[in-house]
Amino acid sequence: MATTLFRAAPCARAALRASSIKPAVGALASTSFVRGKATLPDLPYDYGALEPYISGKIMELHHKNHHQTYVNGLNGALEQIEEASSQGNQSKAATLAPLLNFHGGGHINHSLFWENLAPANKDGGGEPEGALKSAIDRDFGSFKTLQTQINTALAGIQGSGWAWLVKDKAAGTLQVVTRANQDPVSGPYVPLMGIDAWEHAYYLQYQNRKAEYFSAIWNVINWKTVASRLAKA
């Protein structure tokens, strides 16, 4: 997938030299492109399928409006970078790194997020099993401790951001990390499961009671997806 991106925007290779652009471009391999453009992924469930934990209206706005905005912004940033590069203006291309990081990160994070969720009457909720459960017990002590750590991390985010369960490839352990705004998970970490702490993910339903949202979303976490990512990490 990354090669598709580079064929569509050769200047992205030059932009990689700007450190702030590396996380988004590197992680874009996990997202879909059609004819060189990022596309909004279809959801594997209906907008109302996660109710009552996440309302259908929130899911529709979150997916069709907010995620689409990141897709549009990513494509626009890549086009601007390619234009600047074709004109030999590498300085301008480098200044577009924050746009690529923000919109590329938004596209990456949300693409992973939708796959993290499933209706409660199907694969959503419950507790991890098998190798994933064993890894959680080893690195956190118990599933309940993991939940507490992630909810505490979410509550501590100032403004907007994400909390992630990741695998540290260097240490071989699971960890909880946070990222501000739409910064993607990168470096030695492989994202396994993320929870969106932006207001658009919950405010229409939970308003200022975000702790209720942080508790409710565990009922629709798709642990099969998380386990699959761990097996590939």
PDB file of C-alpha atoms in Angstrom:
ATOM      1  CA  MET A   1       0.000   0.000   0.000  1.00  0.00           C
ATOM      2  CA  ALA A   2       2.838   2.381   0.751  1.00  0.00           C
ATOM      3  CA  THR A   3       4.155   1.894  -2.776  1.00  0.00           C
ATOM      4  CA  THR A   4       0.747   2.942  -4.091  1.00  0.00           C
ATOM      5  CA  LEU A   5       1.008   6.108  -2.078  1.00  0.00           C
ATOM      6  CA  PHE A   6       4.469   6.893  -3.401  1.00  0.00           C
ATOM      7  CA  ARG A   7       3.453   6.295  -7.023  1.00  0.00           C
ATOM      8  CA  ALA A   8       0.554   8.692  -6.538  1.00  0.00           C
ATOM      9  CA  ALA A   9       2.714  11.339  -4.874  1.00  0.00           C
ATOM     10  CA  PRO A  10       6.423  10.854  -5.608  1.00  0.00           C
ATOM     11  CA  CYS A  11       7.247  13.966  -3.604  1.00  0.00           C
ATOM     12  CA  ALA A  12       6.124  12.141  -0.480  1.00  0.00           C
ATOM     13  CA  ARG A  13       9.483  10.388  -0.592  1.00  0.00           C
ATOM     14  CA  ALA A  14      11.197  13.744  -0.244  1.00  0.00           C
ATOM     15  CA  ALA A  15       8.742  14.821   2.404  1.00  0.00           C
ATOM     16  CA  LEU A  16       9.744  11.789   4.472  1.00  0.00           C
ATOM     17  CA  ARG A  17      12.941  13.633   5.259  1.00  0.00           C
ATOM     18  CA  ALA A  18      10.875  15.969   7.431  1.00  0.00           C
ATOM     19  CA  SER A  19      10.654  14.134  10.762  1.00  0.00           C
ATOM     20  CA  SER A  20       7.138  15.314  11.544  1.00  0.00           C
ATOM     21  CA  ILE A  21       5.864  13.680   8.396  1.00  0.00           C
ATOM     22  CA  LYS A  22       7.290  10.225   9.041  1.00  0.00           C
ATOM     23  CA  PRO A  23       4.626   8.806  11.395  1.00  0.00           C
ATOM     24  CA  ALA A  24       1.660   9.511   9.144  1.00  0.00           C
ATOM     25  CA  VAL A  25       3.261   8.401   5.905  1.00  0.00           C
ATOM     26  CA  GLY A  26       4.721   5.253   7.429  1.00  0.00           C
ATOM     27  CA  ALA A  27       1.403   4.195   8.934  1.00  0.00           C
ATOM     28  CA  LEU A  28      -0.573   4.888   5.767  1.00  0.00           C
ATOM     29  CA  ALA A  29       0.210   1.362   4.646  1.00  0.00           C
ATOM     30  CA  SER A  30      -2.724   0.254   6.822  1.00  0.00           C
ATOM     31  CA  THR A  31      -5.264   2.342   4.913  1.00  0.00           C
ATOM     32  CA  SER A  32      -6.934   1.961   1.532  1.00  0.00           C
ATOM     33  CA  PHE A  33      -6.207   3.903  -1.632  1.00  0.00           C
ATOM     34  CA  VAL A  34      -8.059   3.895  -4.943  1.00  0.00           C
ATOM     35  CA  ARG A  35      -6.126   5.225  -7.933  1.00  0.00           C
ATOM     36  CA  GLY A  36      -3.666   6.839  -5.551  1.00  0.00           C
ATOM     37  CA  LYS A  37      -6.261   8.589  -3.387  1.00  0.00           C
ATOM     38  CA  ALA A  38      -7.257   7.742   0.162  1.00  0.00           C
ATOM     39  CA  THR A  39     -10.846   6.566   0.460  1.00  0.00           C
ATOM     40  CA  LEU A  40     -13.386   6.374   3.258  1.00  0.00           C
ATOM     41  CA  PRO A  41     -13.654   2.715   4.343  1.00  0.00           C
ATOM     42  CA  ASP A  42     -17.050   1.087   4.624  1.00  0.00           C
ATOM     43  CA  LEU A  43     -18.116   0.050   8.115  1.00  0.00           C
ATOM     44  CA  PRO A  44     -18.624  -3.675   8.713  1.00  0.00           C
ATOM     45  CA  TYR A  45     -21.857  -2.913  10.611  1.00  0.00           C
ATOM     46  CA  ASP A  46     -24.781  -0.484  10.458  1.00  0.00           C
ATOM     47  CA  TYR A  47     -24.517   2.906  12.120  1.00  0.00           C
ATOM     48  CA  GLY A  48     -27.063   1.890  14.758  1.00  0.00           C
ATOM     49  CA  ALA A  49     -25.502  -1.497  15.467  1.00  0.00           C
ATOM     50  CA  LEU A  50     -23.473  -0.274  18.459  1.00  0.00           C
ATOM     51  CA  GLU A  51     -26.455   1.132  20.352  1.00  0.00           C
ATOM     52  CA  PRO A  52     -27.128   1.762  23.172  1.00  0.00           C
ATOM     53  CA  TYR A  53     -23.427   2.228  23.876  1.00  0.00           C
ATOM     54  CA  ILE A  54     -22.717   4.472  20.879  1.00  0.00           C
ATOM     55  CA  SER A  55     -25.701   6.029  19.143  1.00  0.00           C
ATOM     56  CA  GLY A  56     -26.342   5.607  15.441  1.00  0.00           C
ATOM     57  CA  LYS A  57     -26.343   9.363  14.964  1.00  0.00           C
ATOM     58  CA  ILE A  58     -22.873   9.691  16.484  1.00  0.00           C
ATOM     59  CA  MET A  59     -21.574   6.858  14.320  1.00  0.00           C
ATOM     60  CA  GLU A  60     -23.024   8.385  11.171  1.00  0.00           C
ATOM     61  CA  LEU A  61     -21.594  11.851  11.865  1.00  0.00           C
ATOM     62  CA  HIS A  62     -18.286  10.436  13.043  1.00  0.00           C
ATOM     63  CA  HIS A  63     -17.846   8.262   9.965  1.00  0.00           C
ATOM     64  CA  LYS A  64     -19.482  10.207   7.129  1.00  0.00           C
ATOM     65  CA  ASN A  65     -18.478  13.697   8.272  1.00  0.00           C
ATOM     66  CA  HIS A  66     -15.422  13.644  10.514  1.00  0.00           C
ATOM     67  CA  HIS A  67     -13.548  10.740   8.955  1.00  0.00           C
ATOM     68  CA  GLN A  68     -14.386  11.978   5.472  1.00  0.00           C
ATOM     69  CA  THR A  69     -12.855  15.333   6.407  1.00  0.00           C
ATOM     70  CA  TYR A  70      -9.573  13.612   7.252  1.00  0.00           C
ATOM     71  CA  VAL A  71      -9.666  11.689   3.964  1.00  0.00           C
ATOM     72  CA  ASN A  72     -10.236  14.908   2.030  1.00  0.00           C
ATOM     73  CA  GLY A  73      -7.512  16.699   3.973  1.00  0.00           C
ATOM     74  CA  LEU A  74      -5.025  13.894   3.390  1.00  0.00           C
ATOM     75  CA  ASN A  75      -5.649  13.858  -0.352  1.00  0.00           C
ATOM     76  CA  GLY A  76      -5.406  17.633  -0.460  1.00  0.00           C
ATOM     77  CA  ALA A  77      -2.111  17.631   1.447  1.00  0.00           C
ATOM     78  CA  LEU A  78      -0.619  15.014  -0.860  1.00  0.00           C
ATOM     79  CA  GLU A  79      -1.685  17.017  -3.917  1.00  0.00           C
ATOM     80  CA  GLN A  80      -0.129  20.189  -2.517  1.00  0.00           C
ATOM     81  CA  ILE A  81       3.090  18.377  -1.677  1.00  0.00           C
ATOM     82  CA  GLU A  82       3.291  16.912  -5.172  1.00  0.00           C
ATOM     83  CA  GLU A  83       2.654  20.306  -6.753  1.00  0.00           C
ATOM     84  CA  ALA A  84       5.318  21.980  -4.613  1.00  0.00           C
ATOM     85  CA  SER A  85       7.792  19.212  -5.382  1.00  0.00           C
ATOM     86  CA  SER A  86       7.118  19.384  -9.122  1.00  0.00           C
ATOM     87  CA  GLN A  87       7.999  23.067  -8.932  1.00  0.00           C
ATOM     88  CA  GLY A  88      11.219  22.266  -7.099  1.00  0.00           C
ATOM     89  CA  ASN A  89       9.907  23.989  -3.967  1.00  0.00           C
ATOM     90  CA  GLN A  90      10.983  21.463  -1.329  1.00  0.00           C
ATOM     91  CA  SER A  91      10.731  24.074   1.416  1.00  0.00           C
ATOM     92  CA  LYS A  92       7.013  24.498   0.761  1.00  0.00           C
ATOM     93  CA  ALA A  93       6.571  20.735   0.611  1.00  0.00           C
ATOM     94  CA  ALA A  94       8.196  20.419   4.029  1.00  0.00           C
ATOM     95  CA  THR A  95       5.897  23.066   5.533  1.00  0.00           C
ATOM     96  CA  LEU A  96       2.939  20.860   4.632  1.00  0.00           C
ATOM     97  CA  ALA A  97       4.178  18.113   6.968  1.00  0.00           C
ATOM     98  CA  PRO A  98       1.776  19.099   9.797  1.00  0.00           C
ATOM     99  CA  LEU A  99      -1.209  18.811   7.438  1.00  0.00           C
ATOM    100  CA  LEU A 100      -0.109  15.366   6.290  1.00  0.00           C
ATOM    101  CA  ASN A 101       0.485  14.251   9.873  1.00  0.00           C
ATOM    102  CA  PHE A 102      -2.896  15.543  11.082  1.00  0.00           C
ATOM    103  CA  HIS A 103      -5.121  14.359   8.252  1.00  0.00           C
ATOM    104  CA  GLY A 104      -3.095  11.231   7.524  1.00  0.00           C
ATOM    105  CA  GLY A 105      -3.137  10.391  11.217  1.00  0.00           C
ATOM    106  CA  GLY A 106      -6.879  11.034  11.384  1.00  0.00           C
ATOM    107  CA  HIS A 107      -7.469   8.649   8.498  1.00  0.00           C
ATOM    108  CA  ILE A 108      -5.202   5.978   9.972  1.00  0.00           C
ATOM    109  CA  ASN A 109      -6.601   6.226  13.495  1.00  0.00           C
ATOM    110  CA  HIS A 110     -10.235   6.095  12.443  1.00  0.00           C
ATOM    111  CA  SER A 111      -9.676   3.237   9.998  1.00  0.00           C
ATOM    112  CA  LEU A 112      -8.240   1.216  12.892  1.00  0.00           C
ATOM    113  CA  PHE A 113     -10.958   2.429  15.280  1.00  0.00           C
ATOM    114  CA  TRP A 114     -13.904   1.192  13.213  1.00  0.00           C
ATOM    115  CA  GLU A 115     -12.358  -2.271  13.060  1.00  0.00           C
ATOM    116  CA  ASN A 116     -11.911  -2.205  16.851  1.00  0.00           C
ATOM    117  CA  LEU A 117     -15.683  -2.114  17.303  1.00  0.00           C
ATOM    118  CA  ALA A 118     -18.477  -4.663  16.866  1.00  0.00           C
ATOM    119  CA  PRO A 119     -22.097  -4.964  17.981  1.00  0.00           C
ATOM    120  CA  ALA A 120     -22.511  -6.297  21.509  1.00  0.00           C
ATOM    121  CA  ASN A 121     -24.692  -9.150  20.215  1.00  0.00           C
ATOM    122  CA  LYS A 122     -21.931 -10.310  17.863  1.00  0.00           C
ATOM    123  CA  ASP A 123     -18.207  -9.957  18.536  1.00  0.00           C
ATOM    124  CA  GLY A 124     -18.351  -6.838  20.727  1.00  0.00           C
ATOM    125  CA  GLY A 125     -17.633  -6.762  24.435  1.00  0.00           C
ATOM    126  CA  GLY A 126     -16.694  -9.546  26.786  1.00  0.00           C
ATOM    127  CA  GLU A 127     -13.068 -10.234  27.610  1.00  0.00           C
ATOM    128  CA  PRO A 128     -10.017 -11.231  25.593  1.00  0.00           C
ATOM    129  CA  GLU A 129      -9.178 -14.913  25.195  1.00  0.00           C
ATOM    130  CA  GLY A 130      -6.223 -17.063  24.225  1.00  0.00           C
ATOM    131  CA  ALA A 131      -2.831 -15.506  23.526  1.00  0.00           C
ATOM    132  CA  LEU A 132      -4.191 -11.977  23.916  1.00  0.00           C
ATOM    133  CA  LYS A 133      -5.538 -12.721  27.389  1.00  0.00           C
ATOM    134  CA  SER A 134      -2.234 -14.322  28.371  1.00  0.00           C
ATOM    135  CA  ALA A 135      -0.283 -11.264  27.183  1.00  0.00           C
ATOM    136  CA  ILE A 136      -2.607  -8.916  29.059  1.00  0.00           C
ATOM    137  CA  ASP A 137      -2.357 -10.946  32.254  1.00  0.00           C
ATOM    138  CA  ARG A 138       1.433 -11.037  31.918  1.00  0.00           C
ATOM    139  CA  ASP A 139       1.917  -7.305  31.313  1.00  0.00           C
ATOM    140  CA  PHE A 140      -0.960  -5.772  33.298  1.00  0.00           C
ATOM    141  CA  GLY A 141      -1.859  -8.392  35.863  1.00  0.00           C
ATOM    142  CA  SER A 142      -5.466  -8.685  34.739  1.00  0.00           C
ATOM    143  CA  PHE A 143      -7.977  -7.466  32.172  1.00  0.00           C
ATOM    144  CA  LYS A 144      -9.590  -5.226  34.806  1.00  0.00           C
ATOM    145  CA  THR A 145      -6.263  -3.552  35.450  1.00  0.00           C
ATOM    146  CA  LEU A 146      -5.856  -2.921  31.718  1.00  0.00           C
ATOM    147  CA  GLN A 147      -9.322  -1.344  31.563  1.00  0.00           C
ATOM    148  CA  THR A 148      -8.481   0.896  34.515  1.00  0.00           C
ATOM    149  CA  GLN A 149      -5.189   1.986  32.994  1.00  0.00           C
ATOM    150  CA  ILE A 150      -6.759   2.842  29.643  1.00  0.00           C
ATOM    151  CA  ASN A 151      -9.690   4.688  31.221  1.00  0.00           C
ATOM    152  CA  THR A 152      -7.272   6.634  33.422  1.00  0.00           C
ATOM    153  CA  ALA A 153      -5.165   7.488  30.384  1.00  0.00           C
ATOM    154  CA  LEU A 154      -8.265   8.635  28.487  1.00  0.00           C
ATOM    155  CA  ALA A 155      -9.401  10.821  31.386  1.00  0.00           C
ATOM    156  CA  GLY A 156      -5.967  12.421  31.523  1.00  0.00           C
ATOM    157  CA  ILE A 157      -5.980  13.583  27.888  1.00  0.00           C
ATOM    158  CA  GLN A 158      -6.102  17.372  27.806  1.00  0.00           C
ATOM    159  CA  GLY A 159      -8.218  18.418  24.847  1.00  0.00           C
ATOM    160  CA  SER A 160      -8.355  15.863  22.055  1.00  0.00           C
ATOM    161  CA  GLY A 161      -6.483  12.633  21.501  1.00  0.00           C
ATOM    162  CA  TRP A 162      -6.426   8.856  21.700  1.00  0.00           C
ATOM    163  CA  ALA A 163      -5.467   6.096  24.115  1.00  0.00           C
ATOM    164  CA  TRP A 164      -3.992   2.954  22.604  1.00  0.00           C
ATOM    165  CA  LEU A 165      -3.154  -0.571  23.622  1.00  0.00           C
ATOM    166  CA  VAL A 166       0.071  -1.255  21.720  1.00  0.00           C
ATOM    167  CA  LYS A 167       2.753  -3.870  21.394  1.00  0.00           C
ATOM    168  CA  ASP A 168       6.274  -2.608  21.936  1.00  0.00           C
ATOM    169  CA  LYS A 169       8.204  -4.529  19.272  1.00  0.00           C
ATOM    170  CA  ALA A 170      11.531  -3.832  20.972  1.00  0.00           C
ATOM    171  CA  ALA A 171      10.485  -4.985  24.447  1.00  0.00           C
ATOM    172  CA  GLY A 172       7.958  -7.584  23.297  1.00  0.00           C
ATOM    173  CA  THR A 173       5.400  -6.322  25.802  1.00  0.00           C
ATOM    174  CA  LEU A 174       1.978  -4.687  25.711  1.00  0.00           C
ATOM    175  CA  GLN A 175       1.697  -1.079  26.833  1.00  0.00           C
ATOM    176  CA  VAL A 176      -0.837   1.738  27.094  1.00  0.00           C
ATOM    177  CA  VAL A 177       0.099   4.967  25.323  1.00  0.00           C
ATOM    178  CA  THR A 178      -1.692   8.195  24.495  1.00  0.00           C
ATOM    179  CA  ARG A 179      -1.399  10.418  21.454  1.00  0.00           C
ATOM    180  CA  ALA A 180      -2.513  14.032  21.146  1.00  0.00           C
ATOM    181  CA  ASN A 181      -4.901  15.180  18.437  1.00  0.00           C
ATOM    182  CA  GLN A 182      -4.550  12.790  15.473  1.00  0.00           C
ATOM    183  CA  ASP A 183      -0.907  11.818  15.921  1.00  0.00           C
ATOM    184  CA  PRO A 184      -0.620   8.187  14.789  1.00  0.00           C
ATOM    185  CA  VAL A 185       1.089   5.425  16.710  1.00  0.00           C
ATOM    186  CA  SER A 186       4.558   4.877  15.247  1.00  0.00           C
ATOM    187  CA  GLY A 187       8.132   3.906  16.072  1.00  0.00           C
ATOM    188  CA  PRO A 188       8.495   0.628  17.970  1.00  0.00           C
ATOM    189  CA  TYR A 189       4.783   0.457  18.750  1.00  0.00           C
ATOM    190  CA  VAL A 190       2.157  -1.557  16.877  1.00  0.00           C
ATOM    191  CA  PRO A 191      -1.410  -0.294  17.521  1.00  0.00           C
ATOM    192  CA  LEU A 192      -3.704  -3.071  18.693  1.00  0.00           C
ATOM    193  CA  MET A 193      -6.736  -1.182  20.007  1.00  0.00           C
ATOM    194  CA  GLY A 194      -7.517   2.519  20.211  1.00  0.00           C
ATOM    195  CA  ILE A 195     -10.235   4.604  21.847  1.00  0.00           C
ATOM    196  CA  ASP A 196     -11.085   8.020  20.439  1.00  0.00           C
ATOM    197  CA  ALA A 197     -11.237  10.741  23.112  1.00  0.00           C
ATOM    198  CA  TRP A 198     -12.238  13.562  20.758  1.00  0.00           C
ATOM    199  CA  GLU A 199     -15.560  15.154  21.713  1.00  0.00           C
ATOM    200  CA  HIS A 200     -17.088  14.273  18.355  1.00  0.00           C
ATOM    201  CA  ALA A 201     -16.846  10.609  19.371  1.00  0.00           C
ATOM    202  CA  TYR A 202     -19.228  10.956  22.304  1.00  0.00           C
ATOM    203  CA  TYR A 203     -20.587  14.452  23.014  1.00  0.00           C
ATOM    204  CA  LEU A 204     -23.885  14.158  21.134  1.00  0.00           C
ATOM    205  CA  GLN A 205     -24.853  11.262  23.425  1.00  0.00           C
ATOM    206  CA  TYR A 206     -22.830  11.689  26.606  1.00  0.00           C
ATOM    207  CA  GLN A 207     -22.240  15.470  26.586  1.00  0.00           C
ATOM    208  CA  ASN A 208     -19.731  16.304  29.345  1.00  0.00           C
ATOM    209  CA  ARG A 209     -20.025  12.846  30.917  1.00  0.00           C
ATOM    210  CA  LYS A 210     -17.094  11.447  28.965  1.00  0.00           C
ATOM    211  CA  ALA A 211     -16.239   8.967  31.726  1.00  0.00           C
ATOM    212  CA  GLU A 212     -19.537   7.226  30.927  1.00  0.00           C
ATOM    213  CA  TYR A 213     -18.478   6.930  27.290  1.00  0.00           C
ATOM    214  CA  PHE A 214     -15.099   5.519  28.311  1.00  0.00           C
ATOM    215  CA  SER A 215     -16.891   2.866  30.369  1.00  0.00           C
ATOM    216  CA  ALA A 216     -19.582   2.120  27.771  1.00  0.00           C
ATOM    217  CA  ILE A 217     -17.289   1.559  24.802  1.00  0.00           C
ATOM    218  CA  TRP A 218     -15.837  -1.595  26.372  1.00  0.00           C
ATOM    219  CA  ASN A 219     -19.168  -3.257  25.581  1.00  0.00           C
ATOM    220  CA  VAL A 220     -18.476  -3.000  21.855  1.00  0.00           C
ATOM    221  CA  ILE A 221     -14.720  -3.663  21.647  1.00  0.00           C
ATOM    222  CA  ASN A 222     -13.969  -6.395  19.107  1.00  0.00           C
ATOM    223  CA  TRP A 223     -11.345  -8.516  20.832  1.00  0.00           C
ATOM    224  CA  LYS A 224     -11.051 -10.835  17.839  1.00  0.00           C
ATOM    225  CA  THR A 225      -9.647  -7.939  15.818  1.00  0.00           C
ATOM    226  CA  VAL A 226      -7.265  -7.009  18.630  1.00  0.00           C
ATOM    227  CA  ALA A 227      -6.087 -10.616  18.902  1.00  0.00           C
ATOM    228  CA  SER A 228      -5.539 -10.792  15.148  1.00  0.00           C
ATOM    229  CA  ARG A 229      -3.389  -7.657  15.223  1.00  0.00           C
ATOM    230  CA  LEU A 230      -1.342  -9.037  18.087  1.00  0.00           C
ATOM    231  CA  ALA A 231      -0.730 -12.266  16.195  1.00  0.00           C
ATOM    232  CA  LYS A 232       0.633 -10.257  13.258  1.00  0.00           C
ATOM    233  CA  ALA A 233       2.645  -7.751  15.342  1.00  0.00           C
TER     234      ALA A 233
END
